[in-house]
Amino acid sequence: MSSGANRFDPAQTASPGEPIIISDSVKRTPAHDAALLILKGAACVVFRVPTARSTRRVKFSKGCGGTLTIGPLTEEPGVAEQEHIQTTVDAIIEEDRNILSFEVSRQNADSLYGESYLDDFGIPASVETVRICAIPDCTINANAYPVLRSTGQLERVTVTEMKHNAAKQTLDISFVFSVPSELKDKPLDERHLSCLLPPCQTKELPELPSLLPPSGVETAREEATAEQDNQVVTPWEVQAEDGGINYDKLLKQFGCSPVTPNIIKKIEEATGKRAHHMLRRGLFFSHRDLDLLLHHVLKCKKSGGESPAPCPFYLYTGRGPSSESLHIGHLVPFVFTKYLQDVFDVPLVIQMTDDEKFLFKDNLHLGQTQRLAFENAKDIIACGFDVNKTLIFANTDYIKYLYPTMLEIQKRVTFNQTRGIFGFNGSDNIGKIAFPACQAAPSFAEAFPFIFGNSPAVKTIKCLIPQAIDQDPYFRMTRDVAVRMGLPKPALIHSRFIPALQGYKTKMSGSVECSSIYVSDSPKEIADKINKFAFSGGRATTEEQRQFGADLTVDVAYQYLTFFLEDDQELERITEAYSTGKMLTGEVKQRLITLLQDLVRQHQERRAQVTDDMVREFMNPDRPCFARFRAK
Ligand code: TRP
């Protein structure tokens, strides 16, 4: 994978002017380079080496194959690791990921990607422009040669042998690959090759965090995040810049993918129903691997239940019980999860982290968080979940079933990594440091033997986790260990935050009373809070408002309507009228007040029906209704 200053010339592996052909007689083709990229990405994950300067050598053998040498690797890998590298490679191909290719000046490459794009042997100083090939969330490398357009164009890459050299601390990974017959022995064209973007503007280039493998070893990943420090989003702190949370930046910073119209279309295709308004309006705006999950769901549908798992996936979400009742922001993931449960007809597990809130909040005793978990479960049940498809569990109670999985996770995450991911430091209590494994464990079906059974097929069951974007760090860690545990990475879908009444600078907080509307508030409290506190994007005077219209992006009442007003046409009318000055803040607030009064009243009625016994039923893991989800 050496680099060169050569400009794009698809024919450069063959003699100039000759077409590129993948055949057994050509030593290096775009398929060889694609296989190498995939293998390198997989190796970085499994062996936890950085991408930077870890390629020691590349050799091509006759026919479709070669050897990649990586280092430093102090220990000889075992059989399990050989298997892991193969499953990781298989997954990257199955996922049919895009392979990017672009040219940048040496200087820009250095400033954007540090050393991450370099091989151990580097690039001669005389080279001024480098071509970079990358697979998002996987690997990045300077590469002089053209490469295939996507990983799925390879049929298979098989690791044939791994040889460790203890003295040099290197590992030779030998491989062979195959391509579908339509790609073999015929000239390739643009449909097959990754198109080289024109020499790029730095602004448009993918940022390093979105390219690196999810192993967290590349310090640059953390540095890149730390640089943009006006905006802080962690599970414990959300601080926006002026003008609110910049969600585009967050996508880049976290390396997540946007929920595109295409994804929404696929959801509609897979469910046969119109997508939820929170999807259509971009409130659930970000995901990881949702496309793959949908691909899998559609495949299961077509094959008609031949797979050993009787449901294509399960849902997992949760709640940290820190307040007596939920506020309407807390409802967002649950309302959305209920929709997912209904349209996909899949089991759902809901984690109540009574342990987390005990460990992270100074003012709460364990007895309190346990009681709050039970009380909050009532609000959750009132969202309408189907008892026959839902398990709610409190960690301090259910821990026995999580613990084996937690141990597998804990063994694979170092303190330094939790420092990087969560910002822990030496004076945090050790319970905090161990906790992320507890939130990670339910991402794996093996933590629910009563639902999915104990057969080996449980290891293949996939998971989707709806959540607010601040929970992503937990699941970045989870997805990283999943690969090394030989288990499927959970897919994620993230929501925006619902702003605090006071405005967009922060999210609604359960611990600041007047920043939120609680599902226990009275109609009068709702009206008072909205009238008094809801930050307005309207103008200072009626005249100005009539003339200029409101700034909807910062107007809290309007933003709440986008979350909770289901009627698209009415919302459209309000959008138009308010932004052009035909409608005034007071009128918009009034509409929100009646909407939330209704919503909260209905919620309270449903909650009043929820008895302690019903909570215990939802919390009973061992129920006959789960039998239908057991894996064969
Ligand atoms: N940590 C979350 C909170 O404080 C609760 C939680 C646990 C969660 N598991 C989850 C949230 C899975 C989303 C998905 O609210």
XYZ file of C-alpha atoms and ligand atoms in Angstrom:
647
model
C 0.000 0.000 0.000
C 2.651 2.433 -0.956
C 1.732 5.844 -2.209
C 2.509 7.896 -5.160
C 1.984 11.261 -6.650
C 0.299 9.750 -9.665
C -2.975 11.242 -10.637
C -5.921 9.011 -11.143
C -5.408 6.681 -13.992
C -7.591 3.617 -13.737
C -5.201 1.805 -15.967
C -2.169 2.277 -13.846
C -2.018 -1.280 -12.546
C -1.873 -2.513 -16.090
C 0.249 -0.794 -18.647
C -1.120 2.630 -19.466
C -4.037 2.456 -21.821
C -4.820 -1.147 -21.046
C -8.049 -1.952 -19.250
C -7.990 -3.099 -15.649
C -8.813 -6.750 -15.353
C -9.032 -8.943 -12.304
C -7.581 -12.252 -13.282
C -5.334 -14.867 -11.796
C -2.435 -13.630 -13.841
C -2.470 -10.021 -12.616
C -0.629 -9.421 -9.399
C -2.268 -6.269 -8.130
C -5.789 -5.201 -8.987
C -8.416 -2.930 -7.370
C -9.767 -6.081 -5.761
C -6.401 -6.768 -4.119
C -6.399 -3.269 -2.684
C -9.977 -3.585 -1.475
C -9.176 -6.893 0.222
C -6.155 -5.328 1.879
C -8.133 -2.383 3.198
C -10.773 -4.665 4.659
C -8.198 -6.923 6.217
C -6.298 -4.018 7.705
C -9.476 -2.574 9.241
C -10.426 -5.938 10.704
C -6.927 -6.469 12.068
C -6.928 -3.057 13.738
C -10.132 -3.936 15.547
C -9.242 -7.464 16.563
C -5.647 -6.786 17.598
C -6.196 -3.258 18.822
C -3.384 -1.774 16.797
C -3.769 1.769 15.501
C -4.080 2.269 11.761
C -1.152 4.671 11.931
C 2.121 3.150 10.830
C 1.030 -0.376 11.625
C 1.325 -1.761 8.113
C 4.810 -3.177 7.932
C 4.714 -4.830 4.546
C 2.384 -5.904 1.781
C 3.088 -8.801 -0.536
C 1.035 -10.049 -3.412
C 1.097 -13.644 -4.419
C 0.232 -15.166 -7.750
C -3.490 -15.216 -8.272
C -5.958 -13.581 -5.947
C -4.204 -13.282 -2.662
C -1.376 -11.855 -0.648
C 0.072 -11.221 2.772
C -0.369 -8.211 5.012
C 2.175 -7.749 7.760
C 1.160 -5.628 10.734
C 2.796 -4.636 13.982
C 3.616 -4.055 16.736
C 1.993 -7.160 18.099
C 3.665 -8.521 21.183
C 1.568 -11.626 21.656
C 0.879 -14.493 19.368
C -2.819 -14.548 18.453
C -4.841 -17.631 19.266
C -7.379 -19.583 17.286
C -10.201 -17.426 18.626
C -8.564 -14.331 17.203
C -8.139 -15.948 13.817
C -11.850 -16.687 13.888
C -12.629 -13.135 14.955
C -10.675 -11.634 12.185
C -12.539 -13.820 9.727
C -15.985 -12.913 11.122
C -15.029 -9.252 11.107
C -13.895 -9.443 7.501
C -17.091 -11.313 6.599
C -19.199 -8.624 8.256
C -17.468 -5.788 6.412
C -18.145 -7.539 3.114
C -21.697 -8.499 4.017
C -22.351 -4.871 4.980
C -21.277 -3.765 1.508
C -19.624 -0.601 2.749
C -18.550 2.211 0.496
C -14.887 2.563 -0.181
C -13.818 6.176 -0.509
C -10.930 7.401 -2.512
C -9.629 10.929 -2.775
C -6.521 12.923 -3.406
C -5.192 15.586 -1.086
C -2.041 17.528 -0.703
C 0.435 16.010 1.674
C 0.023 18.980 3.936
C -3.734 18.636 4.156
C -3.494 14.913 4.703
C -1.119 15.488 7.593
C -3.261 18.088 9.242
C -6.494 16.150 8.790
C -5.356 12.629 9.446
C -2.110 12.906 11.364
C -0.216 9.681 10.884
C -3.308 7.518 10.611
C -3.030 7.227 6.873
C 0.620 6.230 6.828
C 2.227 2.844 6.602
C 5.196 2.048 8.767
C 7.510 2.849 5.872
C 5.895 6.238 5.321
C 5.864 8.132 2.075
C 8.892 9.710 0.407
C 9.170 13.403 1.143
C 9.100 14.181 -2.571
C 5.487 13.041 -2.865
C 3.273 16.086 -2.758
C -0.171 14.678 -3.387
C -1.423 11.503 -1.807
C -4.349 9.373 -2.694
C -6.224 8.188 0.333
C -8.475 5.173 0.394
C -10.792 4.663 3.305
C -13.719 2.660 4.556
C -15.783 4.670 7.053
C -15.659 3.249 10.581
C -12.965 0.874 9.481
C -9.699 2.071 8.073
C -7.749 4.699 6.193
C -4.622 4.297 4.134
C -2.616 6.066 1.516
C -2.754 4.020 -1.608
C -1.289 4.594 -5.039
C -3.655 2.285 -6.830
C -7.321 2.268 -7.708
C -9.639 0.298 -5.509
C -13.101 -1.225 -5.825
C -16.101 0.924 -5.105
C -17.552 -1.066 -2.232
C -16.656 -3.987 -0.024
C -19.561 -6.095 -1.258
C -17.951 -6.360 -4.668
C -15.674 -8.946 -3.196
C -17.324 -12.300 -2.790
C -15.107 -13.373 0.031
C -11.778 -12.709 1.669
C -10.424 -15.741 3.476
C -7.634 -15.571 6.002
C -5.520 -18.582 5.169
C -2.700 -18.293 7.659
C -1.379 -16.088 10.445
C 2.288 -16.163 11.408
C 3.612 -14.282 14.390
C 7.197 -13.163 14.592
C 8.019 -12.635 18.253
C 11.394 -11.011 17.626
C 10.018 -8.409 15.256
C 6.624 -8.246 16.971
C 4.854 -8.584 13.671
C 2.049 -10.686 12.333
C 1.777 -11.962 8.774
C -1.808 -12.380 7.713
C -2.134 -14.291 4.480
C -5.326 -14.191 2.533
C -7.016 -15.171 -0.667
C -10.080 -13.517 -2.124
C -12.670 -14.140 -4.764
C -14.855 -11.860 -6.841
C -18.173 -12.710 -8.496
C -17.766 -14.153 -11.964
C -19.113 -11.026 -13.629
C -16.112 -9.089 -12.319
C -13.515 -11.617 -13.325
C -11.518 -11.561 -16.534
C -13.460 -8.597 -17.877
C -12.447 -4.958 -18.034
C -13.620 -2.925 -15.035
C -15.225 0.461 -15.452
C -16.444 3.312 -13.242
C -19.258 1.195 -11.893
C -16.727 -1.017 -10.250
C -14.077 1.409 -9.189
C -14.170 3.879 -6.385
C -14.422 7.179 -8.148
C -11.721 9.517 -7.182
C -13.087 12.781 -5.919
C -11.380 15.733 -7.573
C -8.519 17.168 -5.545
C -10.560 18.094 -2.596
C -11.345 21.072 -0.605
C -10.329 20.166 2.902
C -13.734 21.200 4.152
C -15.474 18.433 2.293
C -13.172 15.639 3.300
C -14.346 13.096 5.821
C -12.951 13.742 9.268
C -10.674 11.241 10.881
C -13.042 9.998 13.593
C -15.534 8.869 10.984
C -12.932 6.702 9.290
C -11.100 5.024 12.129
C -11.970 1.519 13.270
C -14.142 1.464 16.389
C -11.350 0.286 18.635
C -10.644 3.612 20.291
C -6.906 3.027 20.276
C -6.145 5.848 17.924
C -5.517 8.761 20.233
C -6.215 11.119 17.368
C -9.841 10.161 17.676
C -10.054 11.577 21.152
C -7.991 14.611 20.221
C -10.248 15.368 17.298
C -13.206 15.292 19.639
C -11.548 17.401 22.279
C -10.733 20.126 19.803
C -14.352 21.074 19.345
C -15.009 21.820 22.923
C -17.663 24.515 22.860
C -20.155 21.778 22.400
C -20.084 19.078 25.039
C -22.242 15.996 24.737
C -21.669 13.132 27.151
C -24.142 10.928 29.025
C -23.829 13.359 31.933
C -23.477 16.735 30.375
C -25.016 18.471 27.403
C -23.793 21.952 26.629
C -24.546 23.623 23.326
C -22.747 26.407 21.537
C -24.494 29.673 20.835
C -27.305 28.879 18.470
C -28.003 25.466 19.959
C -26.639 21.990 19.502
C -24.971 21.605 16.149
C -26.232 18.194 15.121
C -24.265 18.034 11.886
C -21.106 18.585 13.803
C -22.164 15.962 16.318
C -22.670 13.433 13.534
C -19.148 14.059 12.356
C -17.666 14.221 15.827
C -19.218 10.919 16.852
C -18.820 9.336 13.441
C -22.512 8.403 13.138
C -24.537 8.277 9.944
C -27.483 10.548 9.147
C -30.961 9.059 8.844
C -31.479 9.688 5.145
C -34.710 9.633 3.120
C -33.460 6.348 1.754
C -33.304 4.790 5.234
C -36.804 6.031 5.977
C -38.008 4.492 2.742
C -36.428 1.192 3.711
C -38.166 1.311 7.103
C -41.478 1.812 5.344
C -40.667 -1.026 3.012
C -39.758 -3.345 5.875
C -42.818 -2.494 7.962
C -45.414 -1.793 5.302
C -46.421 1.317 7.271
C -45.841 5.027 6.970
C -42.799 6.077 8.989
C -43.317 7.680 12.405
C -43.458 11.466 12.390
C -40.345 11.628 14.579
C -38.496 9.936 11.732
C -40.049 11.967 8.974
C -39.264 15.221 10.781
C -35.658 14.344 11.433
C -36.004 14.106 15.216
C -34.424 10.665 15.079
C -31.627 11.929 12.909
C -28.621 9.693 13.377
C -27.838 5.999 13.373
C -25.211 3.323 13.305
C -25.742 0.298 11.089
C -29.493 0.797 10.830
C -29.160 0.227 7.094
C -27.620 -3.183 7.747
C -30.309 -4.096 10.211
C -33.014 -3.162 7.713
C -31.227 -5.105 5.035
C -31.319 -8.095 7.386
C -34.999 -7.579 8.226
C -35.921 -7.462 4.565
C -33.865 -10.575 3.925
C -35.598 -12.434 6.773
C -38.947 -11.366 5.391
C -38.112 -12.749 1.982
C -36.735 -16.029 3.280
C -39.924 -16.499 5.316
C -38.601 -17.364 8.754
C -35.948 -19.872 7.781
C -33.378 -18.373 10.104
C -32.876 -20.002 13.501
C -33.991 -16.822 15.264
C -37.769 -16.407 15.150
C -37.598 -12.613 15.176
C -35.252 -10.599 12.993
C -33.998 -8.523 15.943
C -34.990 -7.197 19.348
C -35.222 -3.703 20.776
C -33.350 -2.427 23.806
C -33.738 0.913 25.528
C -33.561 2.213 29.069
C -34.136 4.818 31.698
C -32.023 6.195 34.512
C -34.451 6.606 37.422
C -33.379 9.911 38.915
C -36.699 11.674 39.344
C -40.115 10.818 40.729
C -41.797 11.066 37.355
C -40.798 11.465 33.745
C -40.828 14.707 31.829
C -42.054 14.909 28.295
C -38.493 14.737 26.945
C -38.138 11.314 28.547
C -41.214 10.174 26.679
C -39.585 10.715 23.286
C -37.520 7.504 23.109
C -40.342 5.484 24.646
C -43.023 6.798 22.300
C -40.709 6.023 19.420
C -39.733 2.604 20.756
C -43.382 1.677 21.156
C -43.892 2.517 17.486
C -40.924 0.307 16.556
C -42.226 -2.552 18.679
C -45.634 -2.316 17.037
C -44.527 -2.108 13.435
C -41.744 -4.689 13.631
C -43.506 -7.037 16.075
C -40.337 -7.720 18.048
C -39.480 -8.210 21.719
C -38.284 -5.232 23.743
C -36.136 -5.065 26.848
C -36.055 -1.928 28.990
C -33.234 -1.394 31.440
C -33.822 0.633 34.605
C -30.396 1.764 35.766
C -31.014 2.124 39.487
C -27.325 1.290 39.967
C -26.194 4.051 37.600
C -28.184 6.774 39.282
C -26.978 5.632 42.693
C -23.349 5.758 41.578
C -23.498 9.000 39.617
C -25.752 11.139 41.827
C -24.429 12.185 45.182
C -27.822 12.853 46.671
C -29.566 9.539 45.992
C -29.502 6.419 48.182
C -29.766 3.002 46.653
C -33.168 2.447 48.223
C -34.389 5.613 46.540
C -33.186 4.777 43.058
C -34.677 1.304 43.383
C -38.020 2.764 44.354
C -37.827 5.333 41.567
C -37.091 2.548 39.083
C -40.336 0.848 40.113
C -42.314 4.092 39.962
C -40.819 5.167 36.629
C -41.706 1.752 35.206
C -45.355 2.772 35.624
C -44.859 5.820 33.437
C -43.108 3.665 30.888
C -45.851 1.049 30.899
C -48.360 3.883 30.445
C -46.758 4.550 27.051
C -48.621 1.473 25.884
C -46.058 -1.309 25.574
C -47.341 -4.797 24.872
C -46.774 -6.842 28.026
C -46.402 -10.021 25.977
C -43.422 -8.618 24.121
C -41.779 -6.479 26.810
C -39.436 -7.118 29.689
C -38.620 -4.271 32.065
C -35.757 -5.012 34.423
C -33.974 -3.110 37.167
C -30.245 -3.714 37.227
C -29.895 -4.410 40.947
C -32.503 -7.121 40.536
C -31.661 -8.615 37.133
C -27.864 -8.439 37.535
C -27.418 -12.205 37.739
C -28.341 -12.605 34.074
C -26.281 -9.644 32.934
C -23.189 -10.530 34.877
C -21.601 -13.199 32.657
C -21.915 -10.885 29.643
C -20.665 -7.931 31.695
C -17.557 -9.877 32.626
C -16.807 -10.667 28.989
C -17.127 -6.944 28.269
C -15.135 -5.758 31.275
C -12.247 -8.000 30.377
C -11.995 -6.308 26.996
C -12.088 -2.653 28.050
C -9.230 -0.908 29.818
C -9.451 1.964 32.263
C -7.656 4.129 29.740
C -10.360 3.473 27.205
C -13.141 4.458 29.596
C -11.170 7.590 30.269
C -11.149 8.367 26.586
C -14.780 7.497 25.998
C -16.453 8.788 29.165
C -13.928 11.188 30.605
C -13.471 9.232 33.845
C -10.447 10.073 35.909
C -8.569 8.746 38.893
C -10.904 10.250 41.454
C -14.119 8.773 40.074
C -15.530 5.986 42.195
C -14.839 2.555 40.778
C -18.529 1.786 40.430
C -18.780 4.427 37.725
C -15.892 2.911 35.858
C -17.455 -0.542 35.904
C -20.954 0.666 35.062
C -20.697 1.066 31.273
C -20.413 -2.719 30.953
C -23.788 -2.957 32.666
C -25.455 -0.676 30.150
C -23.671 -2.525 27.342
C -24.676 -6.069 28.350
C -28.366 -5.951 27.314
C -27.183 -5.243 23.750
C -26.514 -8.965 23.490
C -29.330 -11.498 23.358
C -27.442 -13.915 25.605
C -28.335 -11.652 28.549
C -31.982 -12.751 28.125
C -32.037 -16.539 28.338
C -35.721 -16.556 29.310
C -36.650 -14.793 26.096
C -34.191 -16.156 23.571
C -33.193 -19.504 25.126
C -29.697 -20.940 25.351
C -28.958 -22.366 21.926
C -25.841 -21.264 20.033
C -28.122 -19.417 17.618
C -28.709 -16.803 20.354
C -25.294 -15.448 19.408
C -26.649 -14.403 16.019
C -29.638 -12.374 17.233
C -29.370 -8.695 16.377
C -30.334 -5.719 18.501
C -31.534 -2.180 17.798
C -31.179 0.499 20.469
C -33.294 3.674 20.224
C -31.755 6.371 22.421
C -31.005 10.057 22.767
C -27.677 10.908 21.143
C -25.958 11.508 24.500
C -26.030 7.755 25.171
C -23.921 6.996 22.126
C -20.604 6.707 24.008
C -21.892 3.626 25.843
C -22.722 1.926 22.610
C -19.590 2.966 20.787
C -17.806 0.996 23.455
C -20.320 -1.843 23.125
C -19.911 -2.087 19.378
C -16.170 -2.145 19.748
C -16.181 -5.062 22.192
C -18.916 -6.887 20.266
C -16.547 -7.508 17.410
C -13.976 -8.953 19.729
C -16.564 -11.085 21.496
C -17.683 -12.540 18.181
C -21.194 -11.130 18.702
C -23.241 -8.876 16.428
C -22.745 -5.157 16.928
C -26.000 -3.541 18.055
C -27.543 -1.079 15.616
C -28.394 2.338 17.029
C -30.844 5.098 16.248
C -30.400 8.453 17.956
C -32.793 11.285 18.705
C -32.097 14.940 19.095
C -32.603 16.413 22.532
C -35.816 18.058 23.387
C -34.749 21.529 24.492
C -35.323 22.888 27.960
C -38.166 25.375 28.219
C -35.577 28.107 28.682
C -34.102 27.412 25.324
C -31.830 25.575 23.068
C -28.613 25.873 24.994
C -29.228 22.709 26.913
C -31.585 19.749 27.065
C -34.488 19.361 29.409
C -33.202 18.194 32.726
C -35.020 16.009 35.211
C -33.300 17.744 38.074
C -34.154 21.357 37.185
C -37.879 21.699 37.983
C -38.885 24.653 35.849
C -36.906 23.520 32.811
C -39.313 20.695 32.124
C -42.918 19.700 31.799
C -43.591 16.592 33.811
C -46.095 13.929 32.932
C -47.463 14.545 36.432
C -48.050 18.298 35.934
C -51.551 19.726 36.231
C -53.157 21.586 33.298
C -52.494 24.855 35.100
C -48.840 24.052 35.746
C -48.408 23.208 32.070
C -49.971 26.487 30.962
C -47.996 28.547 33.474
C -44.643 26.998 32.638
C -45.111 27.407 28.913
C -46.365 30.961 29.166
C -43.695 31.978 31.628
C -40.595 30.074 30.576
C -40.849 28.811 26.992
C -38.144 30.636 25.083
C -39.611 32.415 22.097
C -38.172 32.869 18.653
C -40.708 35.583 18.016
C -39.752 39.249 17.686
C -39.689 41.841 20.402
C -42.866 43.598 19.291
C -46.015 42.557 17.489
C -45.135 44.880 14.617
C -41.724 43.334 14.146
C -43.169 39.850 14.398
C -45.761 40.661 11.741
C -43.012 42.028 9.556
C -40.199 39.498 9.990
C -41.783 36.318 11.357
C -40.330 34.110 14.099
C -37.032 32.253 14.199
C -38.403 28.728 14.418
C -35.061 27.083 15.081
C -34.801 28.603 18.542
C -38.501 28.813 19.370
C -39.129 26.240 22.074
C -42.907 26.054 21.751
C -42.601 25.437 18.033
C -39.890 22.839 18.545
C -42.087 20.959 21.023
C -44.856 20.917 18.443
C -42.539 19.165 15.991
C -42.061 16.413 18.553
C -45.633 15.988 19.703
C -48.069 17.343 17.135
C -48.786 14.350 14.939
C -50.957 16.143 12.400
C -48.598 17.006 9.544
C -50.968 19.437 7.902
C -51.586 21.436 11.033
C -47.879 21.609 11.735
C -47.276 22.817 8.216
C -49.868 25.540 8.618
C -48.266 26.699 11.854
C -44.797 26.588 10.330
C -45.869 28.761 7.481
C -47.909 31.220 9.523
C -45.460 31.608 12.401
C -42.357 32.010 10.268
C -44.001 34.660 8.103
C -45.485 36.661 10.942
C -49.127 35.762 10.440
C -49.086 33.955 13.765
C -47.810 35.343 17.065
C -45.904 33.612 19.856
C -48.917 33.687 22.165
C -51.008 31.727 19.679
C -48.339 29.105 19.141
C -47.883 28.728 22.875
C -51.619 28.338 23.286
C -51.688 25.528 20.729
C -48.835 23.801 22.550
C -50.572 24.201 25.894
C -53.745 22.450 24.757
C -51.738 19.764 23.011
C -49.615 18.977 26.057
C -52.542 19.238 28.450
C -54.296 16.587 26.381
C -51.264 14.414 26.059
C -50.443 14.607 29.758
C -54.056 14.014 30.812
C -54.236 10.898 28.655
C -50.938 9.730 30.034
C -52.147 10.244 33.592
C -55.300 8.271 32.887
C -53.319 5.353 31.519
C -50.847 5.533 34.378
C -53.618 5.422 36.947
C -54.532 2.023 35.529
C -51.036 0.625 36.107
C -50.927 -1.381 39.336
C -47.926 -2.672 41.258
C -48.857 -6.157 40.113
C -48.718 -5.066 36.508
C -45.228 -3.677 37.052
C -44.218 -6.999 38.582
C -45.654 -8.791 35.565
C -43.598 -6.631 33.170
C -40.564 -7.281 35.367
C -40.972 -11.047 35.443
C -38.356 -12.408 33.035
C -39.740 -15.946 33.000
C -43.058 -15.862 31.165
C -44.629 -18.287 28.682
C -45.445 -15.423 26.290
C -41.729 -15.154 25.481
C -41.554 -18.744 24.215
C -42.243 -17.646 20.674
C -38.973 -15.696 20.542
C -36.762 -18.638 21.498
C -33.957 -19.332 19.042
C -33.784 -22.845 17.651
N -28.245 5.667 30.974
C -29.585 5.931 30.554
C -30.127 7.165 31.326
O -29.485 7.683 32.196
C -30.503 4.764 30.760
C -30.257 3.621 29.799
C -29.830 2.370 30.117
C -30.467 3.640 28.394
N -29.758 1.574 29.040
C -30.151 2.321 27.942
C -30.919 4.598 27.482
C -30.254 1.984 26.600
C -31.007 4.267 26.128
C -30.681 2.962 25.709
O -31.200 7.610 31.044
